[in-house]
Coordinates of C-alpha atoms (C1' of nucleotides) in Angstrom, one line a residue:
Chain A
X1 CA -25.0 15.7 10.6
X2 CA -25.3 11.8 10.3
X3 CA -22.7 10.0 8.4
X4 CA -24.3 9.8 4.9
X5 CA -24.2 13.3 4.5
X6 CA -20.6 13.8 6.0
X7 CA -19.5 11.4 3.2
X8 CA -21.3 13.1 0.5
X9 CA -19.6 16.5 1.6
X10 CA -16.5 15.3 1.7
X11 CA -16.2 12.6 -0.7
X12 CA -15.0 9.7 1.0
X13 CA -17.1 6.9 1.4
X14 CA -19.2 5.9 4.8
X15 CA -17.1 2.8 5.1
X16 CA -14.3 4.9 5.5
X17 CA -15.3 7.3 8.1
X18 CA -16.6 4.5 10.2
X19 CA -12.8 3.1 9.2
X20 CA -11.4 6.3 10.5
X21 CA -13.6 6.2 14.0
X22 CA -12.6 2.9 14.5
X23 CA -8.9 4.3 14.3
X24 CA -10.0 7.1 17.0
X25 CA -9.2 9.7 14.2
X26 CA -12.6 11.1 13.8
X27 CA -15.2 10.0 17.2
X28 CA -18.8 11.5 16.2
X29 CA -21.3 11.3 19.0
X30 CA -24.2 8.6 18.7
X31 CA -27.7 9.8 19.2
X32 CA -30.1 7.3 21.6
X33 CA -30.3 5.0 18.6
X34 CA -27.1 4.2 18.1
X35 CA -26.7 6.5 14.7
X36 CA -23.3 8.8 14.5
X37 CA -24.1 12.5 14.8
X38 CA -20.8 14.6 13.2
X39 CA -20.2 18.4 14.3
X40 CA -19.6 20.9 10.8
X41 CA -16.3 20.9 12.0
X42 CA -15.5 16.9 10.8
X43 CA -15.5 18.5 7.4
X44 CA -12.2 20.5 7.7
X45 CA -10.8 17.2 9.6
X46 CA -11.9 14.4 7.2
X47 CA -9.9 16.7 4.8
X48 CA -6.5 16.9 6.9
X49 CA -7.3 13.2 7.3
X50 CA -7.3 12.6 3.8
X51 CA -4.7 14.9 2.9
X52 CA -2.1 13.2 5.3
X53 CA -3.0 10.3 4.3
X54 CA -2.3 11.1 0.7
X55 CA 1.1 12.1 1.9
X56 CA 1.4 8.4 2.7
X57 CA 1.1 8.7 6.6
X58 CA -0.6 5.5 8.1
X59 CA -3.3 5.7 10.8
X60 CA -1.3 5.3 13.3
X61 CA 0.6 8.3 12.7
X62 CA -2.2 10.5 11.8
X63 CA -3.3 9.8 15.4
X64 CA 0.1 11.0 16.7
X65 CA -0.1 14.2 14.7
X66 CA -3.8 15.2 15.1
X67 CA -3.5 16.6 18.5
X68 CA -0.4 18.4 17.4
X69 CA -2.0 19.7 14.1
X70 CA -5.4 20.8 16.3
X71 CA -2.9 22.7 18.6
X72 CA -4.0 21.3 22.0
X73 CA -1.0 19.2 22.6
X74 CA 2.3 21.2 22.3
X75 CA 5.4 19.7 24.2
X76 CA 9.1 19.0 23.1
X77 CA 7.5 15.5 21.8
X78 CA 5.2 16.1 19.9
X79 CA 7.3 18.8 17.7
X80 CA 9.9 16.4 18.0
X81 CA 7.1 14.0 16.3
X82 CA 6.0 16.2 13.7
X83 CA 9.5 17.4 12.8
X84 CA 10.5 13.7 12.0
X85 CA 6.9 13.1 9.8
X86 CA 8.0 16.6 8.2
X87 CA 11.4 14.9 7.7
X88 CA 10.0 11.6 6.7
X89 CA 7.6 13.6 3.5
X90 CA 11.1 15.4 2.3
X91 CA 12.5 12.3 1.6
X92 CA 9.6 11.2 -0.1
X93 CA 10.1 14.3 -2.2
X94 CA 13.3 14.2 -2.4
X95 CA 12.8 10.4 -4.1
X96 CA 9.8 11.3 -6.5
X97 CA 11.4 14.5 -7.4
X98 CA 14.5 11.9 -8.7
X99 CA 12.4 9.7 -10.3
X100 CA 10.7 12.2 -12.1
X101 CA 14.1 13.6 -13.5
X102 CA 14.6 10.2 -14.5
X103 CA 11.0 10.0 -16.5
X104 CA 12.1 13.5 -17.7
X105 CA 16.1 12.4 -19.3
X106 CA 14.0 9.9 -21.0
X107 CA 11.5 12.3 -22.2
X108 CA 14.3 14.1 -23.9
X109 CA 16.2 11.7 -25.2
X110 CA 13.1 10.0 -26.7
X111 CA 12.1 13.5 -28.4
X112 CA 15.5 14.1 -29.5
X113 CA 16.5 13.9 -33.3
X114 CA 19.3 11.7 -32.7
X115 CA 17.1 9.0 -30.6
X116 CA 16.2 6.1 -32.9
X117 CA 13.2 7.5 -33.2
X118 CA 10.4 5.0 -34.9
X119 CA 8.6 8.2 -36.4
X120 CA 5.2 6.7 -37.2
X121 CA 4.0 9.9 -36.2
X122 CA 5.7 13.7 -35.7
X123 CA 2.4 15.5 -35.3
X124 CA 1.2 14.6 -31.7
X125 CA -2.7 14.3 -31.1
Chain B
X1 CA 25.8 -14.3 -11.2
X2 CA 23.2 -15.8 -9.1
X3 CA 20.1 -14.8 -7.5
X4 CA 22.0 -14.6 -3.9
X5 CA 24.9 -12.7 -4.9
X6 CA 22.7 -9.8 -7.1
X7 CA 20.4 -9.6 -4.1
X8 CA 23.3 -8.9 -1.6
X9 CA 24.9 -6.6 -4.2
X10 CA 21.6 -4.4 -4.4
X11 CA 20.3 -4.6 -1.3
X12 CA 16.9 -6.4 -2.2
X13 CA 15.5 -9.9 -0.9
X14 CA 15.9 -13.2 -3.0
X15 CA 12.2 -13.0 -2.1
X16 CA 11.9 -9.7 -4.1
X17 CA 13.8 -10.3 -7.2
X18 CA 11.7 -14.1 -7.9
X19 CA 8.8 -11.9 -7.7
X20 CA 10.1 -9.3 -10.4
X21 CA 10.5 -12.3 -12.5
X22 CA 6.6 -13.3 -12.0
X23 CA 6.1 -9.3 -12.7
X24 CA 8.4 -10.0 -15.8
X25 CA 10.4 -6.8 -14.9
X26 CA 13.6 -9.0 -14.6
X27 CA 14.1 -12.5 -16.8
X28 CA 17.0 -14.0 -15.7
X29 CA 18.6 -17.0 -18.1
X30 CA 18.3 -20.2 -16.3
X31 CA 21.6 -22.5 -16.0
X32 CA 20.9 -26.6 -17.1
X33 CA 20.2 -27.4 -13.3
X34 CA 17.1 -24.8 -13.4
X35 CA 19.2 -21.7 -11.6
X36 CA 18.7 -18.2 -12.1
X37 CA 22.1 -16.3 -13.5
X38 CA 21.9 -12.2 -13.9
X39 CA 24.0 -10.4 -15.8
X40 CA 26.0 -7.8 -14.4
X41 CA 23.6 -5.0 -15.9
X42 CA 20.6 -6.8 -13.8
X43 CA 22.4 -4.3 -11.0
X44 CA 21.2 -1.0 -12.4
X45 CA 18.0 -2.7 -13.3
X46 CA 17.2 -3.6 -9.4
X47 CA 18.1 0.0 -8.7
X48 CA 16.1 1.6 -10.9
X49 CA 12.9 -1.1 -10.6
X50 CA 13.3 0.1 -6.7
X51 CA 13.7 3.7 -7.5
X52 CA 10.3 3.6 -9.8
X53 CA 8.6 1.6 -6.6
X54 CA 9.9 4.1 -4.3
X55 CA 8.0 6.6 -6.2
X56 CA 4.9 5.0 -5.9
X57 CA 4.5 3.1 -9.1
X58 CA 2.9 -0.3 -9.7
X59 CA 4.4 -3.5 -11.3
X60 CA 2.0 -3.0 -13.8
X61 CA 3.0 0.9 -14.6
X62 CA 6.7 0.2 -13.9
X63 CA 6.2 -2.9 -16.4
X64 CA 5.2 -1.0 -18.6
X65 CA 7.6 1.8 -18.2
X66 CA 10.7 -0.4 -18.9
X67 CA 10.7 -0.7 -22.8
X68 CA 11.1 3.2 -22.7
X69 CA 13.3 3.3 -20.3
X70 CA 15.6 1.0 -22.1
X71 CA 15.3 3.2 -24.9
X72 CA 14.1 0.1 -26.8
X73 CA 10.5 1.3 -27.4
X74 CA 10.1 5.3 -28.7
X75 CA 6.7 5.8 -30.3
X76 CA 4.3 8.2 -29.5
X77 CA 2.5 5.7 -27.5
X78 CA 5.1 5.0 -25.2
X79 CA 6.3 8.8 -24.7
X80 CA 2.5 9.2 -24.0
X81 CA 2.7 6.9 -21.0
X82 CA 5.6 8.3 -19.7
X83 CA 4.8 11.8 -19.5
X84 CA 1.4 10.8 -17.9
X85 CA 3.2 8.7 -14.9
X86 CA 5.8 12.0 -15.0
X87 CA 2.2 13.5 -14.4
X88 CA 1.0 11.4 -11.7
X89 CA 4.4 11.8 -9.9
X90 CA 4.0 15.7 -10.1
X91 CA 0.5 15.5 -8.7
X92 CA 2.2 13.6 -5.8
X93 CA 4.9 16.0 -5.2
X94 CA 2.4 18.6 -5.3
X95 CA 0.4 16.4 -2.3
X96 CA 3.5 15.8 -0.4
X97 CA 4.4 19.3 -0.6
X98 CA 0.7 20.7 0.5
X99 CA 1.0 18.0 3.4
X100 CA 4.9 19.5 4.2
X101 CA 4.1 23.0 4.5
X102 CA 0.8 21.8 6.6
X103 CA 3.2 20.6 8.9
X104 CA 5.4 23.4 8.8
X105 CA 2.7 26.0 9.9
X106 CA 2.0 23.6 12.8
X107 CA 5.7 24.0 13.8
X108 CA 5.9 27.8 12.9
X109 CA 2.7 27.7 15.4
X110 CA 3.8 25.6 17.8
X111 CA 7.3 27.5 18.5
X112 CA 5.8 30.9 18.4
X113 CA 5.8 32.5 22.0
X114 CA 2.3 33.4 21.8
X115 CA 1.2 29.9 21.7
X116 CA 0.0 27.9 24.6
X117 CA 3.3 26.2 25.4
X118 CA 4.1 24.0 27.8
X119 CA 7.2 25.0 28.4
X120 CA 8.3 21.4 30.4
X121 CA 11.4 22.1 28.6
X122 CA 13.5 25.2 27.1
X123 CA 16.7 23.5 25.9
X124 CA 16.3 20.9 23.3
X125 CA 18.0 17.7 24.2
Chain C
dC1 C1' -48.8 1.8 10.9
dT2 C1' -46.3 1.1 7.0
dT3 C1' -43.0 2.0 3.6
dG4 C1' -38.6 3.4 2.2
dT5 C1' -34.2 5.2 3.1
dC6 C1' -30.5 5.5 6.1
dT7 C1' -27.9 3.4 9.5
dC8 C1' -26.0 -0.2 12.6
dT9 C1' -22.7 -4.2 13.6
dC10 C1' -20.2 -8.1 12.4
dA11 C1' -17.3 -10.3 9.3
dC12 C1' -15.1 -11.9 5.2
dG13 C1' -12.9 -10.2 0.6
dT14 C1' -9.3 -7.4 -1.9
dC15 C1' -4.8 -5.9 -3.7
dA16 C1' 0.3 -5.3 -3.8
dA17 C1' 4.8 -6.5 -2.6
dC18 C1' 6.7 -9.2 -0.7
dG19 C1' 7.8 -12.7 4.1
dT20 C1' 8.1 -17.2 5.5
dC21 C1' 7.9 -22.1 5.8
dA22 C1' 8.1 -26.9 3.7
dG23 C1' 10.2 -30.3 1.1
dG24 C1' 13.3 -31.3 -2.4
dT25 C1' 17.4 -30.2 -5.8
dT26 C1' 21.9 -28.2 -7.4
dC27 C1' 26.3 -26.6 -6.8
dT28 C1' 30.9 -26.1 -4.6
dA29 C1' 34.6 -27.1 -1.2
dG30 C1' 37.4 -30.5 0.7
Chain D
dC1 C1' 31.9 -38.7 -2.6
dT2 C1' 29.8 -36.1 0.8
dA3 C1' 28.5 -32.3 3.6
dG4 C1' 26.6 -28.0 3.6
dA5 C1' 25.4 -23.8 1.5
dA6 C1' 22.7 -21.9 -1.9
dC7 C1' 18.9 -22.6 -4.8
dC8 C1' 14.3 -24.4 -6.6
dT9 C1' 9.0 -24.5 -6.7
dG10 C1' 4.7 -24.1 -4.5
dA11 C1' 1.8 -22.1 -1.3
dC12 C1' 0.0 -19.8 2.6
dG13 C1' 0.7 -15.4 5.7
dT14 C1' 1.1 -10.3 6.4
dT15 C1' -0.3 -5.3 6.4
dG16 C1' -3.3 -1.2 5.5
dA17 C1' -7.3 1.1 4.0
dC18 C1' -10.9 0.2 2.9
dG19 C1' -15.0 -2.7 -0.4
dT20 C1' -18.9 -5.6 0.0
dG21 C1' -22.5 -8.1 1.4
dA22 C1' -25.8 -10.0 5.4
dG23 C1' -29.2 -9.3 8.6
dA24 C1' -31.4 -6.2 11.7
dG25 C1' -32.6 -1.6 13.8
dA26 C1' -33.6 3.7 13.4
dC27 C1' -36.1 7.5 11.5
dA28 C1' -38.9 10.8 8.4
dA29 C1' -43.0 10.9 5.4
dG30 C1' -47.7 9.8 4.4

DNA sequence: CTTGTCTCTCACGTCAACGTCAGGTTCTAG
DNA sequence: CTAGAACCTGACGTTGACGTGAGAGACAAG
């Protein structure tokens, strides 16, 4: 498929997949024109793309992990790699899932009958 | 105390705690010759500024996060806006974690005997 | 063949959270 | 009083993941 249509299927925008070729995550073919031609398969990748990079991974280490995560590289490195990007998303856990307790203590205390609580409302919308 | 010493004693740049000032997160009172002096509660305020950056939160949001923090603002407004950044955080834990145990199937994968293994090396260093 | 839509390659713009440098001022130790 | 450290205000630089045109070529439909 060209690239308009793998960016409608997937929901990320031309701009970015050409972004993630120029990064050598995602390399399409190009017909005798010049045009990129994508297999069905860049679907399931522009997702793991997406997904790692919503896990805050930058290019650079998306293109370490790819050939790890597609199985055809698998030596002492590169599970030595992915173990410290695995290690690397815990802590980023590990700091959300504080801050959020944080949000939450002042959740509770704000709803609590002895805050000082400006009551302009009790019924919430 | 001045800029220097509350950026030593948390860890953050001088760089970083002007620029809280331009993001009004942290007004400092200014001494006759124009210098910036902290109190010592500016301390726990640079810690939790950088925990709520940490967790991926903007100026802006963390801006606006502050009064409630404090305890200083409680209406129904404000416990609106937390839980809903207590809701964006979630929805990142939830990403982090789908990205974690993507990972961790890779490394289940990866060390099970039936897959194509190298084998350069047995013993981990 | 023409029209319209899609696509191409530059290449500059954006935004956030600072880094860094310049040139001048304030404070503190001796 | 004076040196030097710390501080001040601009103001431009950086990085990453794209957004946004500009100008030109590719391709399916009629």
């Amino acid at each position: 498929m060209r690239i308009g249509e793998l960016a409608t299927k997937t929901g990320v925008s031309v701009r970015a997949l050409r972004y993630y070729e120029e990064q050598a995550l995602l390399i399409p073919v190009r017909s005798s024109g010049g045009q990129r031609h994508y297999p069905d398969s860049a679907i399931d990748r522009v997702h793991l793309i997406q997904m790692l990079y919503a896990a805050g991974l930058s290019s650079r280490t998306i293109l370490d992990l790819l050939p790890c995560v597609d199985a055809k590289v698998n030596t002492p490195q590169s599970r030595a790699l992915i173990r410290a990007e695995r290690g690397r998303i815990d802590q980023q856990i590990t700091r959300l899932t504080q801050a959020r307790d944080r949000l939450d203590a002042v959740i509770a205390f704000s709803e609590s009958p002895a805050s000082g609580c400006t009551r302009m409302d009790t019924t919430p919308q």
